[in-house]
Short mmCIF file of C-alpha atoms in Angstrom, two decimals:
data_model
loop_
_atom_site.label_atom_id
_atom_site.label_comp_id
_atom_site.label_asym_id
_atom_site.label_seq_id
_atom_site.Cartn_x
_atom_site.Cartn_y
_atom_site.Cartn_z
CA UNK A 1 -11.47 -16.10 -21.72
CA UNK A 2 -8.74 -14.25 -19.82
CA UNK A 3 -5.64 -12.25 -20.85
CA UNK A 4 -3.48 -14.07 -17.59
CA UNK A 5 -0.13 -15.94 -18.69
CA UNK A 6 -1.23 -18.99 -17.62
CA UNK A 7 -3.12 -18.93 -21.44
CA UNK A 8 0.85 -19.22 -23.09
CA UNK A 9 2.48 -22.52 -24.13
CA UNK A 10 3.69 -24.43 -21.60
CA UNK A 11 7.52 -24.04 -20.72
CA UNK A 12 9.45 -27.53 -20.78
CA UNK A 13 11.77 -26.56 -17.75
CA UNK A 14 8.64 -26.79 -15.51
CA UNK A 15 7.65 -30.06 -16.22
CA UNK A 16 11.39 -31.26 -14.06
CA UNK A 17 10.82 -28.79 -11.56
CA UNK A 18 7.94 -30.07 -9.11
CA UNK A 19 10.79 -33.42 -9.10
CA UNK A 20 13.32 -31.24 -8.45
CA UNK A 21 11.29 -29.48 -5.52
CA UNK A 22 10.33 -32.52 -3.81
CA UNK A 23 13.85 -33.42 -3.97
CA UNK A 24 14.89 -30.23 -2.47
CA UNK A 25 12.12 -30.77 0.21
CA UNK A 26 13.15 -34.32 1.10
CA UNK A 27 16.75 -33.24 1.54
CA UNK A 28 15.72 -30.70 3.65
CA UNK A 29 13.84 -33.07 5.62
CA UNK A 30 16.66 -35.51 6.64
CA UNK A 31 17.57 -35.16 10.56
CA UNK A 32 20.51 -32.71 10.67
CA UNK A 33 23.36 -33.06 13.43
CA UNK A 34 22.92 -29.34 14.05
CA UNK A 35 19.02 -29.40 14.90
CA UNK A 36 19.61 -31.80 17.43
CA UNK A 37 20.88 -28.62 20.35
CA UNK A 38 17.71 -26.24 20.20
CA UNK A 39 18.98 -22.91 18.20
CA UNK A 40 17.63 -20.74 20.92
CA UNK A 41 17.65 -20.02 24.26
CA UNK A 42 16.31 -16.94 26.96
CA UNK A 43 19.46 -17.30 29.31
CA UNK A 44 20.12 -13.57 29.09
CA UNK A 45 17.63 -12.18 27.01
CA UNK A 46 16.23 -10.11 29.46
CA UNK A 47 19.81 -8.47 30.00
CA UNK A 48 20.12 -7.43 26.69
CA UNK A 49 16.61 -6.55 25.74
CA UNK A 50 16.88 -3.72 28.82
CA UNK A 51 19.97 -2.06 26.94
CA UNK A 52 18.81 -2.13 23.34
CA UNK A 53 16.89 0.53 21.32
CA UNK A 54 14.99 -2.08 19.16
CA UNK A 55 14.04 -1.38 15.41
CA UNK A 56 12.38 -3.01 12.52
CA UNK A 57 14.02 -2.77 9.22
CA UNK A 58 11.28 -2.80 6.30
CA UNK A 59 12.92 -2.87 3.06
CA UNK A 60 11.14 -1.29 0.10
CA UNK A 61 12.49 -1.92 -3.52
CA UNK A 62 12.24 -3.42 -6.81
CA UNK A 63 8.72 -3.07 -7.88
CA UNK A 64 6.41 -1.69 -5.38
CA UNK A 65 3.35 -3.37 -5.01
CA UNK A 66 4.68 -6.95 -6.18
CA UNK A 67 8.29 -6.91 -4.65
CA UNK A 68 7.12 -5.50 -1.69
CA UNK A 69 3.33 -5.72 -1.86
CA UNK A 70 1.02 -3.92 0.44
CA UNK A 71 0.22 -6.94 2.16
CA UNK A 72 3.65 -7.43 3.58
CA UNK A 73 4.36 -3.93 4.40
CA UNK A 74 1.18 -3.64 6.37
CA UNK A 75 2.06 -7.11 8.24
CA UNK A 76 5.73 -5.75 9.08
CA UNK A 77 4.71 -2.46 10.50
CA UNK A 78 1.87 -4.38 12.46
CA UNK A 79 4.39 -7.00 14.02
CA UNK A 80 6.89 -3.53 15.12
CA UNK A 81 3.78 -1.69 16.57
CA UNK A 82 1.99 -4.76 18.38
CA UNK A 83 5.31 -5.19 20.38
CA UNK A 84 6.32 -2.59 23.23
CA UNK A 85 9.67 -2.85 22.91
CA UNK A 86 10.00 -2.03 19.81
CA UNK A 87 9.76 1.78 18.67
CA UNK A 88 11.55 2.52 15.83
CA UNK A 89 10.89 1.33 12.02
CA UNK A 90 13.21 2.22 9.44
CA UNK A 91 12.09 2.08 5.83
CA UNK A 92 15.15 1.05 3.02
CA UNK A 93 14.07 2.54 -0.04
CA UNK A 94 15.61 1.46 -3.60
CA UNK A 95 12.77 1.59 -6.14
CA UNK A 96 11.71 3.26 -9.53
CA UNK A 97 8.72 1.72 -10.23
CA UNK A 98 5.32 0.20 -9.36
CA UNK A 99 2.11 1.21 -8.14
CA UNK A 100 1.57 3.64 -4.61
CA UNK A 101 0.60 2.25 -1.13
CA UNK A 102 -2.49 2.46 0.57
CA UNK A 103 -2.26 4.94 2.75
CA UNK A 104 -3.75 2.81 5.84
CA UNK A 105 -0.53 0.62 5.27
CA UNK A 106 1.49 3.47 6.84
CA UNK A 107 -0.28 6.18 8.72
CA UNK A 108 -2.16 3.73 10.96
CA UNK A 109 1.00 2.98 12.79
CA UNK A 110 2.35 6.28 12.60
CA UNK A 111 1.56 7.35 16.28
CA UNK A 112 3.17 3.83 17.73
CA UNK A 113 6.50 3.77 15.77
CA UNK A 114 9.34 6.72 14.79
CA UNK A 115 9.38 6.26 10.92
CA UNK A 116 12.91 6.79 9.65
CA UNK A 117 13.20 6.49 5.56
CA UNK A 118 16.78 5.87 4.56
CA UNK A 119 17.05 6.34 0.43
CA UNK A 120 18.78 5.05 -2.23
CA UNK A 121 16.58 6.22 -4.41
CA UNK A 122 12.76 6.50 -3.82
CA UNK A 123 10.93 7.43 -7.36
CA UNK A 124 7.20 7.51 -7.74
CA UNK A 125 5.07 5.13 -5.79
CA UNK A 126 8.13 4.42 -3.36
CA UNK A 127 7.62 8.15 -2.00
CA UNK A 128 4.42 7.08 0.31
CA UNK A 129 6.54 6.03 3.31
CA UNK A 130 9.19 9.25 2.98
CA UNK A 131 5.68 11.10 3.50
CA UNK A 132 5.00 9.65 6.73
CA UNK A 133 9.13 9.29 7.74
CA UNK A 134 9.46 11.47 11.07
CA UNK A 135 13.25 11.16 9.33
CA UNK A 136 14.34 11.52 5.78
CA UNK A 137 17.99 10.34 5.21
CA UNK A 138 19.65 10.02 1.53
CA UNK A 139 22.62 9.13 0.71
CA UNK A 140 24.64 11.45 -1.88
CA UNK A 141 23.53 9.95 -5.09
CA UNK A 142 19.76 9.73 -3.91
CA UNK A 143 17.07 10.34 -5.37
CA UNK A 144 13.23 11.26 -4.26
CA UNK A 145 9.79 12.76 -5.68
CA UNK A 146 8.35 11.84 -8.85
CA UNK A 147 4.94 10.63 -8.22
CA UNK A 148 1.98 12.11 -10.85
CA UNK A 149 -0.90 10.78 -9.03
CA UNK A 150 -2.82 11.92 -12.46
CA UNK A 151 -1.17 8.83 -13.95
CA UNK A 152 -2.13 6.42 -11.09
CA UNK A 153 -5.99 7.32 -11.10
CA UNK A 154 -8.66 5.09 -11.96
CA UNK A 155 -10.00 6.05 -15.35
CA UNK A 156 -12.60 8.76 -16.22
CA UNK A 157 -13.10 11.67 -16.91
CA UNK A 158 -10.61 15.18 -16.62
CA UNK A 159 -13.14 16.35 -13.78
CA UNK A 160 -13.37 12.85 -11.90
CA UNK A 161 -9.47 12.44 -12.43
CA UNK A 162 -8.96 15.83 -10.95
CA UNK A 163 -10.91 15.34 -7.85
CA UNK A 164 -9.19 11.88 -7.34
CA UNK A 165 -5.94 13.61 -7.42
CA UNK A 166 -7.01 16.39 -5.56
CA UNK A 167 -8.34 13.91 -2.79
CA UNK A 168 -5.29 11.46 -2.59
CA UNK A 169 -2.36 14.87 -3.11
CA UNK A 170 -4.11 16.25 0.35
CA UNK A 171 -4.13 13.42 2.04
CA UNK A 172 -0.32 12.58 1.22
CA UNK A 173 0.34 16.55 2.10
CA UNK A 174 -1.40 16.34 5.12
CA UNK A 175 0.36 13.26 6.02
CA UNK A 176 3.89 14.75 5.19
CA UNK A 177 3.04 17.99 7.22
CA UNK A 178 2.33 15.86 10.04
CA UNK A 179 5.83 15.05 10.26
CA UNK A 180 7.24 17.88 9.93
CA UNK A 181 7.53 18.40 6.23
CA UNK A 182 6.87 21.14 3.76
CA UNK A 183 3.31 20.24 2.03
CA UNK A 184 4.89 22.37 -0.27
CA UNK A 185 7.02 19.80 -1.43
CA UNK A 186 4.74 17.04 -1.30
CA UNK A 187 2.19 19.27 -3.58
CA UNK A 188 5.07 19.08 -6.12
CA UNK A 189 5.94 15.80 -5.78
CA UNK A 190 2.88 14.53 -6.66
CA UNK A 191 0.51 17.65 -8.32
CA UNK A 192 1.59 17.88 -12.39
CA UNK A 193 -0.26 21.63 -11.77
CA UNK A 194 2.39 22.20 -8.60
CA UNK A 195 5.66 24.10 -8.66
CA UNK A 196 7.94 24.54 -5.90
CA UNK A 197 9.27 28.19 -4.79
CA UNK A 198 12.37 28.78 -2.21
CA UNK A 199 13.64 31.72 -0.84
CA UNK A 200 14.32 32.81 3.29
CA UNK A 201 13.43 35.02 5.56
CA UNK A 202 15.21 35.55 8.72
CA UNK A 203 17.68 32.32 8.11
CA UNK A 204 14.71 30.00 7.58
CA UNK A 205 13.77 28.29 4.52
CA UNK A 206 10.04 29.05 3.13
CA UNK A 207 9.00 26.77 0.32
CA UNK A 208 5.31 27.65 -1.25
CA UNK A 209 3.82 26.26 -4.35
CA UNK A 210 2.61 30.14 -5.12
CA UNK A 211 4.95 32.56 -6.74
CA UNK A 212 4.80 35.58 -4.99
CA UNK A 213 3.91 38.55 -6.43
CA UNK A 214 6.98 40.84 -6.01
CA UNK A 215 10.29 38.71 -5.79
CA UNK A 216 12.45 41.22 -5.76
CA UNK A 217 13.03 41.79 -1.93
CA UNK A 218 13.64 38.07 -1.32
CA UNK A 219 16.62 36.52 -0.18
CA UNK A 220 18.06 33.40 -2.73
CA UNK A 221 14.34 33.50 -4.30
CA UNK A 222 14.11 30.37 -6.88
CA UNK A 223 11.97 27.80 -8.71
CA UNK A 224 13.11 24.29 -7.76
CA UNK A 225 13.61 22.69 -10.63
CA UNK A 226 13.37 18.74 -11.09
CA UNK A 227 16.19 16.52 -11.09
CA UNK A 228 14.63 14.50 -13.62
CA UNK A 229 12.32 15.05 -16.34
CA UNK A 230 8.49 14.19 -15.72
CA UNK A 231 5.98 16.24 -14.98
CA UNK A 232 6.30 16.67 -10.97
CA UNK A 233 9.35 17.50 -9.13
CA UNK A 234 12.15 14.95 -8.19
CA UNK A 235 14.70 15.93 -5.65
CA UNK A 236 18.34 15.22 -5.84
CA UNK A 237 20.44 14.76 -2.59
CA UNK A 238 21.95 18.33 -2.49
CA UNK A 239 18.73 19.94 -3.15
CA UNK A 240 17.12 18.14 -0.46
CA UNK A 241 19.49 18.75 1.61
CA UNK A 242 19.33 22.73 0.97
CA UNK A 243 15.66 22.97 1.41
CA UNK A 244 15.46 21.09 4.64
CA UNK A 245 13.52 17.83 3.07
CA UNK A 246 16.21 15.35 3.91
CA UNK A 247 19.45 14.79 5.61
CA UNK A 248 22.51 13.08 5.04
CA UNK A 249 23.65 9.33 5.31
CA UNK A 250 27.02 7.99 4.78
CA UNK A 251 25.75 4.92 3.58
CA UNK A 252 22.71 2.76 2.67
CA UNK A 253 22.66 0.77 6.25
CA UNK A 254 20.06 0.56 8.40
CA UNK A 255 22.28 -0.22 11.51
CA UNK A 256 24.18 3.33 11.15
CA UNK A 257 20.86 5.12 11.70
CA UNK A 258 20.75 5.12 15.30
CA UNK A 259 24.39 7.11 15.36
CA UNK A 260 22.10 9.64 13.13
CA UNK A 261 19.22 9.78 16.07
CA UNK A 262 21.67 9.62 18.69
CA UNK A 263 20.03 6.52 19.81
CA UNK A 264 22.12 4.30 21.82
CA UNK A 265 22.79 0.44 21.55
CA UNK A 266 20.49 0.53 18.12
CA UNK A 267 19.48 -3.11 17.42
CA UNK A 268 17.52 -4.72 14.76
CA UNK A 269 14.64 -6.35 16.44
CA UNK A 270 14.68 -8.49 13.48
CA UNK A 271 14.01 -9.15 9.39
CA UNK A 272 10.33 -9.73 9.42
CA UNK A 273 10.10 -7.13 6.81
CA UNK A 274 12.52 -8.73 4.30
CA UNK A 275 10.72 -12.06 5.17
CA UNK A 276 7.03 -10.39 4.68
CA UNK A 277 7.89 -8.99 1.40
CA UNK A 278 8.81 -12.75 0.40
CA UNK A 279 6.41 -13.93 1.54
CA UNK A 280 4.09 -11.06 -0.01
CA UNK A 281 5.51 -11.35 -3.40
CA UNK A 282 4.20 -14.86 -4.16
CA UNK A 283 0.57 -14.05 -2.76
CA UNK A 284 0.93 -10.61 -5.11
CA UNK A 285 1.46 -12.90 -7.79
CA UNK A 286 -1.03 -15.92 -7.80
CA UNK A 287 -4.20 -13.21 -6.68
CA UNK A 288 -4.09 -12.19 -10.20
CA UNK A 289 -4.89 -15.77 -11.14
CA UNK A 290 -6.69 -17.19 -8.44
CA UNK A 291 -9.41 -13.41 -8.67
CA UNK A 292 -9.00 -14.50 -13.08
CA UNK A 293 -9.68 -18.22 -12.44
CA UNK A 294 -12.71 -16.94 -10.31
CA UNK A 295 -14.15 -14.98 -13.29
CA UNK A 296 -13.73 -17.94 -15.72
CA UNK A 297 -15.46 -20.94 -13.23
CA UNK A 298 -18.24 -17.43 -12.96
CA UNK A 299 -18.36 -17.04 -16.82
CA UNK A 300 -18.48 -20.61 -17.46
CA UNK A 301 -21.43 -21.56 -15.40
CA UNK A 302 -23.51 -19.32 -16.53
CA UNK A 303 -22.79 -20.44 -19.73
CA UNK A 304 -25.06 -23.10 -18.76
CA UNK A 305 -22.49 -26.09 -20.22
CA UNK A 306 -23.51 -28.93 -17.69
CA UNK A 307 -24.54 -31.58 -19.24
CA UNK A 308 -21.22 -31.95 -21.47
CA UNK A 309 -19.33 -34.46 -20.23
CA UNK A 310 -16.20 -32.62 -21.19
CA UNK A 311 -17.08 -29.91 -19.88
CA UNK A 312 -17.77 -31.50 -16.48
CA UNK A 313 -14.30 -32.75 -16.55
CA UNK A 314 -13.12 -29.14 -17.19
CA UNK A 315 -15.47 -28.17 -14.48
CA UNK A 316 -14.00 -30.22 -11.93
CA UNK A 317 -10.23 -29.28 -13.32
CA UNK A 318 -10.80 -25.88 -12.71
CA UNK A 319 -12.79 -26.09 -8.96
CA UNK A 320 -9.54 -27.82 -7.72
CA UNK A 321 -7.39 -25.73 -9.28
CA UNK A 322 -9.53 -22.59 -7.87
CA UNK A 323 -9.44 -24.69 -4.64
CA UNK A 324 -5.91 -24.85 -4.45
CA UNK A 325 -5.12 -21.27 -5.34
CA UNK A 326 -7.32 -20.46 -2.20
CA UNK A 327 -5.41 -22.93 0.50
CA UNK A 328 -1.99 -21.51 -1.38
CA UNK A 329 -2.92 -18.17 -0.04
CA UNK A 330 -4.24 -18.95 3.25
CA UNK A 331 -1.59 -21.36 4.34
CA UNK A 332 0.66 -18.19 3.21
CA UNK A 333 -1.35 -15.86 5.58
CA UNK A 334 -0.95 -18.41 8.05
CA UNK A 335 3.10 -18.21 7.54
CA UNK A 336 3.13 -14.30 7.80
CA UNK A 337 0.83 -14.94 11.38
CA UNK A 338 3.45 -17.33 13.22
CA UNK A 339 6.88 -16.72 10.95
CA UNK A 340 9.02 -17.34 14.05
CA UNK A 341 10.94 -14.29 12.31
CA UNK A 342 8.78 -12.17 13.91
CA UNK A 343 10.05 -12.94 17.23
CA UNK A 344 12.50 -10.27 19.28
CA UNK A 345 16.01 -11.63 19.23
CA UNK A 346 19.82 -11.53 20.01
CA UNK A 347 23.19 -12.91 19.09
CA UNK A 348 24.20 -15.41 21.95
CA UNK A 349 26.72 -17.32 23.32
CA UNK A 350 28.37 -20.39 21.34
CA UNK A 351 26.12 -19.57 18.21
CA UNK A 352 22.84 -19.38 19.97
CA UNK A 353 20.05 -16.98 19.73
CA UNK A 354 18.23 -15.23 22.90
CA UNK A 355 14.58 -15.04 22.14
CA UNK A 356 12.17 -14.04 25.51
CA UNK A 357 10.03 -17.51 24.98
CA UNK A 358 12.01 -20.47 23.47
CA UNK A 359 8.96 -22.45 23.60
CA UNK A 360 6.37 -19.60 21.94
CA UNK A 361 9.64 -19.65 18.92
CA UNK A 362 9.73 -23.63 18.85
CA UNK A 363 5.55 -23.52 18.45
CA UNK A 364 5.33 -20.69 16.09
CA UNK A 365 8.00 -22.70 14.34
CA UNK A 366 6.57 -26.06 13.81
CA UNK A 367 3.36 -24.28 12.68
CA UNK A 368 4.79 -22.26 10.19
CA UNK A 369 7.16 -25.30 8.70
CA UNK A 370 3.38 -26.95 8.57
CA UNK A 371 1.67 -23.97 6.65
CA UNK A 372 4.68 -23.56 4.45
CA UNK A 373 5.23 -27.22 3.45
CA UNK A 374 1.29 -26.70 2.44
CA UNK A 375 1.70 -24.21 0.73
CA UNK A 376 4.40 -25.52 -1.35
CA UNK A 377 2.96 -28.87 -1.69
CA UNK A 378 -0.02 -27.35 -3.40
CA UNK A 379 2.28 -25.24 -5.74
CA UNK A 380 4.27 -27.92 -7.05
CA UNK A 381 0.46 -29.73 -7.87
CA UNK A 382 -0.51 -26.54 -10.14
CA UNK A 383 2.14 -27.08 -13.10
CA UNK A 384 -0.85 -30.63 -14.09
CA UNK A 385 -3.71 -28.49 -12.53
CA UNK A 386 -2.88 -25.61 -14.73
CA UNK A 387 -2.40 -27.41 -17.94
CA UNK A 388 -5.92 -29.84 -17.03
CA UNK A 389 -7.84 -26.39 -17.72
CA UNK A 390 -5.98 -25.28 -20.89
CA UNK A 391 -2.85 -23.30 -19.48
CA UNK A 392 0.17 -22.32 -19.25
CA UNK A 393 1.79 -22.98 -16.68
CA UNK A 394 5.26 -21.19 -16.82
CA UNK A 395 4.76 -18.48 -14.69
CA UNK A 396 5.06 -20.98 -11.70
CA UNK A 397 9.03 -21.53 -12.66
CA UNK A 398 9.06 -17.64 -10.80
CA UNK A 399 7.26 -18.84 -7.97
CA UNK A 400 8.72 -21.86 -7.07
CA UNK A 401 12.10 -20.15 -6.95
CA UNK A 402 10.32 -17.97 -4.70
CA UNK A 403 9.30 -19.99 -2.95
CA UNK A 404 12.49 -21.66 -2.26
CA UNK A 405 13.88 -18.94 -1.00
CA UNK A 406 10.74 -18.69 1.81
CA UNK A 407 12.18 -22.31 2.84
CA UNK A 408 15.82 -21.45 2.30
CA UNK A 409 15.15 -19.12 5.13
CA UNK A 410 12.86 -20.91 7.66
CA UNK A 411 15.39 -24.20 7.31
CA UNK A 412 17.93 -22.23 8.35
CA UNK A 413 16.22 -20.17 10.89
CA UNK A 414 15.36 -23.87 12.45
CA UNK A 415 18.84 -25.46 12.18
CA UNK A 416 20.84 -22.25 13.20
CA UNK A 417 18.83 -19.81 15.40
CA UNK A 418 17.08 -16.52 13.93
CA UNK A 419 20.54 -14.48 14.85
CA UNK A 420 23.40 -16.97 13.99
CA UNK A 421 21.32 -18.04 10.26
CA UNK A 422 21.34 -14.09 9.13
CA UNK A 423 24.95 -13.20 10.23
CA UNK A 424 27.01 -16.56 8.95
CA UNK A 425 24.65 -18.49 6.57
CA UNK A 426 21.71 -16.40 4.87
CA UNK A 427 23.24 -14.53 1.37
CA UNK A 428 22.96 -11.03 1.20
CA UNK A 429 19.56 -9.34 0.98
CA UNK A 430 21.00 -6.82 -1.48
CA UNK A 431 25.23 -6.36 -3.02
CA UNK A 432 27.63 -5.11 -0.53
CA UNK A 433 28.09 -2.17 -2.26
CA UNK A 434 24.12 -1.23 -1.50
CA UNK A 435 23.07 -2.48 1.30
CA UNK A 436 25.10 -2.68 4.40
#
């Protein structure tokens, strides 16, 4: 009835793992030495929130849309703009693939925050933020452009699929104008039909996706060409550079940047955005199911099946597993709502961390543990539920390890303090030689 993977065979690993989670979960249970000295604290908090320049880091890479879904990015930019003191976000691109963000996932918060994009490489859909960037910064092997929106349209005809990219490629140029970019550029980035001229006049760059009529008189006059194949332009680093698009970064770190604004004391406010994206990446991949699982409990009622008794069984299989899927991802919500992550912090004395409300942190704390411990519960319950209705269940392996990971961090967070867990005890977000 439905082309999801829960329909393959069954994987035998999984049938260990909800023993091995709830092993994992009672250890992580036990009183710890450590927990019993609270992890923060606001003796001096104050001081050092008064001589910071607070930003939030968002990373952006893997796949777009299910490594970093929508969902989270939208939640991460909300938590930097809701607070005052926070005015900067910086975006840390390294993706090649997946599927373009809404636009109200960025521009919204536009006017509250100073978008900086800092790029490793940002190919197709990963371009929407460097759009809306009031700062563009690659390093020297970068990468950036490549979007054909024609590709990314919902079917139909060439005249419908025309006007959808016409729609979304002035929006996006509109957008990049806004802060200071050529639309030129983003016409080419993202318009198969757009090519990108250079030339200057009077020690300025002009950039125009029309070839003028007489060249001849212009100073360094040339087609941009692509830095990879496709059919819109990609820009290396250099290029960039030349045309004005970007600047240069030593490195892909998001605590250099503020040297770069000549921003003093820059300070992470903290990683909500590489805890949103977690979080985001195991609600991006159960909606596929729960919205499939939806369509089949629709498509077999109508069927009109009742008065089987088997199929009554499978009936009520597949309304608990339906019910499950739906407190998975509002327990989740729930966790991106009061992630005590989200909370402005700093590195204190003796290992603690200065938050401004140590009991608002302990509160949001015990709630999320709650909504998470819920949510994982329910998870380690869908590897039967699944197989009850007919199937496979091995996509949850994925998801539990994800999972894990969510409660790796909030365990730690709770035994160590927000700033002590990510400097001495969380492993790296991304390799050294990436990412810081």
């Amino acid at each position: 009835m439905t082309d999801h993977p829960v329909l393959k065979r069954l994987s035998p690993r999984l049938v260990v793992l909800p023993c091995l989670a709830w092993l994992v979960a009672l250890v992580a249970a036990m009183p710890a030495e450590a927990q019993q000295e609270p992890p923060v604290t606001n003796e001096g908090f104050d001081a050092k929130l008064a001589d910071a320049t607070l930003y939030a880091p968002i990373p952006l890479r893997g796949v777009v849309g299910q490594d970093c879904p929508p969902e989270a990015v939208n939640a991460s930019l909300k938590a930097a703009a809701d607070n005052p003191h926070i005015k900067h976000a910086v975006f840390m691109i390294n993706s090649e693939s997946g599927w373009p963000l809404e636009n109200e996932h960025i521009g919204s918060f536009a006017s509250k925050l100073t978008i900086t994009a800092v790029v490793r490489d940002a190919i197709a859909p990963a371009i929407f933020p460097v759009f809306f960037a009031d700062n563009v910064f690659m390093i020297d092997s970068a990468l950036v452009g490549g979007l054909p929106l024609h590709e990314f349209t919902l079917p139909g005809s060439k005249e419908v699929t025309a006007k959808q990219v016409g729609i979304l490629s002035s929006m996006l140029a509109s957008a990049a104008q806004s802060r200071g970019h050529s639309d030129a550029v983003a016409y080419a980035m993202i318009d198969k039909n757009k090519k990108l001229y250079y030339w200057r006049e009077g020690g300025e760059a002009v950039l125009s996706n029309d070839k003028p009529s007489d060249t001849s008189g212009l100073k360094g006059f040339r087609q941009i060409k692509s830095a990879l194949p496709g059919s819109t332009l990609t820009l290396n680093h250099k290029t960039a550079l030349e045309i004005g698009f970007a600047k240069t970064i030593d490195s892909f770190d998001h605590f250099i940047v503020g040297e770069y604004l000549d921003q003093p004391n820059w300070t992470p406010a903290n990683q909500f955005g590489r805890v949103a994206n977690e979080i985001g990446s195991v609600i991006a991949e159960i909606e596929p199911l729960r919205k499939d699982l939806h369509e089949v409990d629709k498509r077999s009622q109508e069927a009109g099946r009742n008065n089987s008794s088997g199929y009554r069984q499978y009936k009520k299989s597949l309304d608990e597993t339906i019910v499950k899927l739906d407190m998975i991802k509002n327990a989740l919500e729930d966790v991106y709502n009061n992630h005590p992550e989200k909370h402005i912090y700093f590195a204190g004395p003796e290992g603690k961390t200065l938050v401004a409300d140590p009991e608002k942190w302990n509160a949001d704390y015990s709630e999320t543990r709650k909504n998470l411990n819920r949510a994982t519960g329910l998870l380690r319950q869908m590897t039967k539920d699944l197989r009850d209705i007919g199937g496979d269940p091995e996509f949850l392996y994925d998801l539990n390890q994800r999972m894990e990971t969510i409660n790796e961090h909030l365990s730690g967070i709770g035994r160590y303090g927000n700033a002590a867990y990510w400097a001495d005890h969380a492993k790296p977000d991304l390799p050294d030689d990436i990412y810081g």
